[in-house]
Tab-separated table of C-alpha atoms in Angstrom:
chain	number	residue	atom	x	y	z
A	1	MET	CA	9.375	-9.852	9.297
A	2	ALA	CA	7.640	-8.085	11.247
A	3	ASP	CA	4.356	-11.123	12.030
A	4	ASP	CA	2.456	-10.074	15.030
A	5	ILE	CA	0.352	-7.489	16.812
A	6	GLU	CA	2.941	-7.531	19.917
A	7	GLU	CA	6.243	-6.937	18.171
A	8	VAL	CA	4.870	-4.575	15.473
A	9	THR	CA	3.376	-2.372	19.044
A	10	LYS	CA	7.433	-2.596	20.157
A	11	ILE	CA	8.596	-1.232	16.789
A	12	PHE	CA	6.172	1.742	17.139
A	13	GLU	CA	6.590	2.486	20.977
A	14	ASP	CA	10.435	2.121	20.440
A	15	LYS	CA	10.579	4.667	17.386
A	16	VAL	CA	11.365	8.330	19.144
A	17	GLY	CA	8.329	10.636	17.108
A	18	ASN	CA	6.091	9.616	14.676
A	19	THR	CA	6.611	6.662	12.111
A	20	ASN	CA	6.537	7.062	8.605
A	21	ILE	CA	4.699	3.708	7.102
A	22	LEU	CA	4.050	2.736	3.649
A	23	PHE	CA	1.060	0.683	2.805
A	24	LEU	CA	1.063	-0.747	-0.376
A	25	ASP	CA	-0.854	-3.519	-2.564
A	26	LEU	CA	1.455	-4.500	-5.125
A	27	SER	CA	0.599	-5.922	-8.490
A	28	SER	CA	2.687	-6.637	-11.846
A	29	ASN	CA	1.063	-3.864	-13.932
A	30	CYS	CA	-0.199	-1.037	-11.040
A	31	THR	CA	0.901	-0.834	-7.168
A	32	GLY	CA	-1.314	1.106	-5.589
A	33	TYR	CA	0.796	3.215	-1.628
A	34	VAL	CA	-0.508	5.350	1.324
A	35	VAL	CA	2.427	7.127	3.423
A	36	VAL	CA	1.101	7.496	6.775
A	37	SER	CA	2.253	9.673	9.827
A	38	LEU	CA	1.605	7.769	12.596
A	39	ASP	CA	1.847	9.072	16.784
A	40	PHE	CA	1.476	5.787	17.971
A	41	ALA	CA	1.293	6.908	21.780
A	42	ASN	CA	-1.832	9.125	20.699
A	43	LYS	CA	-3.395	6.624	18.417
A	44	THR	CA	-3.293	9.299	16.007
A	45	ALA	CA	-2.848	8.695	12.271
A	46	LYS	CA	-2.420	11.194	9.126
A	47	PHE	CA	-2.674	10.192	5.661
A	48	LYS	CA	0.001	12.183	4.207
A	49	LYS	CA	-0.122	10.728	0.422
A	50	SER	CA	-1.548	8.105	-2.026
A	51	GLY	CA	-0.939	7.082	-5.273
A	52	ALA	CA	-0.408	4.345	-7.952
A	53	ILE	CA	2.562	3.371	-9.924
A	54	TRP	CA	2.242	1.875	-13.045
A	55	LEU	CA	4.241	-0.856	-14.753
A	56	ASP	CA	5.111	-0.466	-18.373
A	57	PRO	CA	3.041	-3.619	-19.807
A	58	ASN	CA	5.996	-3.551	-22.780
A	59	TRP	CA	8.840	-4.296	-19.544
A	60	LYS	CA	10.359	-7.585	-18.893
A	61	ASN	CA	9.440	-8.555	-15.296
A	62	GLN	CA	12.933	-8.121	-14.134
A	63	GLU	CA	12.362	-4.411	-15.011
A	64	LYS	CA	9.235	-3.902	-13.526
A	65	TYR	CA	11.051	-5.524	-10.418
A	66	SER	CA	13.740	-2.746	-10.938
A	67	TYR	CA	11.346	-0.185	-10.949
A	68	LEU	CA	9.515	-0.689	-7.911
A	69	PHE	CA	13.173	-1.848	-6.248
A	70	ASN	CA	14.290	2.239	-7.083
A	71	ALA	CA	10.515	3.462	-6.091
A	72	VAL	CA	11.444	1.886	-2.219
A	73	THR	CA	14.970	2.658	-1.672
A	74	ASN	CA	15.224	5.807	-3.475
A	75	TYR	CA	11.322	7.793	-3.537
A	76	PHE	CA	10.131	6.185	-0.733
A	77	ASN	CA	13.054	5.793	1.382
A	78	ILE	CA	14.367	9.646	0.421
A	79	ILE	CA	11.503	11.668	0.148
A	80	ASP	CA	9.152	10.090	3.132
A	81	GLN	CA	11.602	8.742	5.388
A	82	ILE	CA	9.683	5.509	5.824
A	83	ASP	CA	10.250	3.432	9.128
A	84	PHE	CA	7.750	0.657	8.530
A	85	CYS	CA	5.524	-0.950	5.362
A	86	VAL	CA	2.774	-3.233	4.952
A	87	CYS	CA	2.193	-4.866	2.183
A	88	GLU	CA	-0.698	-7.369	1.150
A	89	ALA	CA	-0.315	-10.885	1.566
A	90	TYR	CA	-0.474	-12.426	-1.389
A	91	MET	CA	-2.684	-15.576	-2.189
A	92	PHE	CA	-1.675	-18.445	-3.958
A	93	ASN	CA	-4.953	-19.758	-6.096
A	94	PRO	CA	-4.384	-22.978	-7.281
A	95	LYS	CA	-7.543	-22.826	-9.938
A	96	LYS	CA	-5.575	-20.212	-11.851
A	97	ARG	CA	-1.892	-20.792	-11.860
A	98	SER	CA	-1.230	-18.397	-14.649
A	99	GLY	CA	1.231	-15.998	-13.524
A	100	CYS	CA	1.043	-17.458	-9.911
A	101	ALA	CA	5.215	-17.033	-9.533
A	102	VAL	CA	4.817	-12.973	-10.598
A	103	SER	CA	3.230	-12.496	-6.804
A	104	PRO	CA	5.874	-13.933	-4.629
A	105	GLU	CA	8.674	-12.454	-6.720
A	106	ILE	CA	7.100	-8.707	-6.491
A	107	HIS	CA	7.001	-9.398	-2.549
A	108	GLY	CA	10.457	-11.063	-2.423
A	109	THR	CA	11.639	-7.984	-4.500
A	110	ILE	CA	9.917	-5.203	-1.846
A	111	GLN	CA	11.410	-7.631	1.147
A	112	VAL	CA	15.131	-7.193	-0.728
A	113	ALA	CA	14.388	-3.161	-1.465
A	114	LEU	CA	13.464	-2.194	2.816
A	115	ALA	CA	16.373	-5.378	4.335
A	116	GLU	CA	18.718	-2.698	1.953
A	117	ILE	CA	17.279	0.247	3.731
A	118	GLY	CA	16.835	-1.131	6.746
A	119	VAL	CA	12.530	-1.269	6.864
A	120	SER	CA	10.500	-3.850	8.367
A	121	TYR	CA	7.708	-5.745	6.403
A	122	MET	CA	4.768	-6.838	7.238
A	123	PRO	CA	2.424	-8.876	5.484
A	124	MET	CA	-1.514	-8.130	6.013
A	125	PRO	CA	-4.194	-10.991	4.510
A	126	VAL	CA	-7.048	-9.238	2.857
A	127	GLN	CA	-9.486	-10.945	4.871
A	128	THR	CA	-7.599	-8.925	7.884
A	129	TRP	CA	-8.045	-5.313	6.739
A	130	ARG	CA	-11.539	-6.189	4.842
A	131	LYS	CA	-12.640	-7.149	8.249
A	132	HIS	CA	-11.433	-3.989	9.847
A	133	LEU	CA	-12.785	-1.618	6.997
A	134	GLY	CA	-15.995	-3.695	7.287
A	135	ILE	CA	-16.307	-4.719	3.581
A	136	LYS	CA	-18.211	-7.291	1.831
A	137	LYS	CA	-18.571	-8.534	-1.824
A	138	ASP	CA	-21.156	-7.291	-3.480
A	139	SER	CA	-23.753	-8.494	-6.015
A	140	THR	CA	-21.442	-9.730	-8.759
A	141	GLY	CA	-18.485	-11.447	-5.932
A	142	ASP	CA	-16.494	-8.122	-6.586
A	143	TYR	CA	-14.464	-6.389	-3.452
A	144	LYS	CA	-13.354	-3.767	-5.696
A	145	GLU	CA	-16.494	-1.476	-5.825
A	146	PRO	CA	-17.676	-1.677	-2.253
A	147	THR	CA	-13.858	-0.685	-0.900
A	148	LYS	CA	-13.905	2.171	-3.273
A	149	LYS	CA	-17.549	3.202	-1.382
A	150	ALA	CA	-15.643	2.471	1.926
A	151	ILE	CA	-13.468	4.834	1.430
A	152	GLU	CA	-15.033	7.706	-0.003
A	153	LYS	CA	-16.510	7.776	3.630
A	154	LEU	CA	-13.058	8.782	4.827
A	155	VAL	CA	-11.898	11.220	2.468
A	156	THR	CA	-12.660	12.161	-0.908
A	157	LEU	CA	-11.127	10.576	-3.922
A	158	PRO	CA	-9.983	11.998	-7.341
A	159	ASP	CA	-11.589	11.111	-10.527
A	160	ASN	CA	-7.998	10.396	-12.224
A	161	VAL	CA	-4.365	10.729	-11.646
A	162	LYS	CA	-1.510	11.170	-13.944
A	163	SER	CA	0.561	8.856	-14.836
A	164	ASN	CA	3.908	7.961	-13.682
A	165	ILE	CA	4.714	6.360	-17.366
A	166	THR	CA	3.173	8.372	-20.166
A	167	GLY	CA	2.464	11.654	-17.923
A	168	SER	CA	-1.015	11.671	-19.191
A	169	MET	CA	-4.070	11.469	-16.608
A	170	ARG	CA	-5.405	8.177	-16.357
A	171	GLN	CA	-9.020	7.025	-14.258
A	172	LEU	CA	-8.754	6.178	-10.419
A	173	PRO	CA	-7.042	2.954	-10.177
A	174	ASN	CA	-8.832	0.354	-8.013
A	175	ASP	CA	-4.899	-0.908	-6.878
A	176	LEU	CA	-4.594	2.993	-4.925
A	177	THR	CA	-8.298	2.329	-3.139
A	178	ASP	CA	-7.229	-1.113	-2.239
A	179	ALA	CA	-4.133	0.870	-0.882
A	180	LEU	CA	-5.827	3.064	1.452
A	181	GLY	CA	-7.945	0.726	2.276
A	182	ILE	CA	-5.071	-1.240	3.353
A	183	ALA	CA	-3.464	0.828	5.472
A	184	VAL	CA	-7.427	1.767	6.919
A	185	GLY	CA	-7.444	-1.485	7.944
A	186	SER	CA	-4.512	-1.857	9.468
A	187	LEU	CA	-4.271	1.183	11.483
A	188	ARG	CA	-8.007	-0.104	13.043
A	189	LYS	CA	-6.458	-3.630	13.564
A	190	TRP	CA	-3.770	-2.096	15.690
A	191	GLY	CA	-6.179	0.090	17.507
A	192	ILE	CA	-5.642	3.371	15.591
A	193	THR	CA	-9.485	5.349	14.760
A	194	ASN	CA	-8.230	8.908	15.019
A	195	LEU	CA	-7.487	9.068	11.369
A	196	ASP	CA	-6.582	12.391	9.745
A	197	PHE	CA	-7.436	12.880	5.865
A	198	SER	CA	-7.257	16.480	5.563
A	199	LYS	CA	-3.454	17.147	4.276
A	200	ILE	CA	-3.108	13.932	2.214
A	201	GLU	CA	-2.263	14.813	-1.547
A	202	PHE	CA	-2.926	12.117	-4.557
A	203	GLN	CA	0.064	11.307	-6.890
A	204	PRO	CA	2.380	13.896	-5.771
A	205	ASP	CA	6.234	14.040	-7.132
A	206	VAL	CA	4.866	11.777	-10.083
A	207	SER	CA	7.936	12.372	-12.805
A	208	VAL	CA	10.695	11.230	-10.299
A	209	ILE	CA	9.302	7.760	-8.679
């Protein structure tokens, strides 16, 4: 596991050409993702795609984990040829124990999937990426809308995206904008400020995830 900037820097510097990074906001309901092509030597990052992976609420947890495992080992590995992955670190709230086992199980699933394809993994604390994106909670104590507004300053977001489960259009989920926030905040933490959103695609290849 890559857990500090020196190790991350070594991974990027040792990579010939661009590094394809997968950023994930993991959830048992909907996982947001972003794929970025990073030129570490020139400190530039091109955002290639962003989307949401919904999980059928009728599925058992093991079915959800299997779906995400295959999304990593098949879709992101084969289509995007990812070299590195960053996930928002999970936090345990002792006051909200309901479903507390799901987050570590999903993170474990992703780590095993990444190990299967030989890709390193790094957790990114939520406080860290929000700090580098300049996000503060609003008057209601919520971070979701401030995150979306911060992202909208960088790129035009669609109002709706197609569901990978039903094929129907659904309202843009917070998981997608959070994943973009994780990506931007992480890149800024690494000293990458030249961010190119001109070729980003939203929810491409939805039928093959």
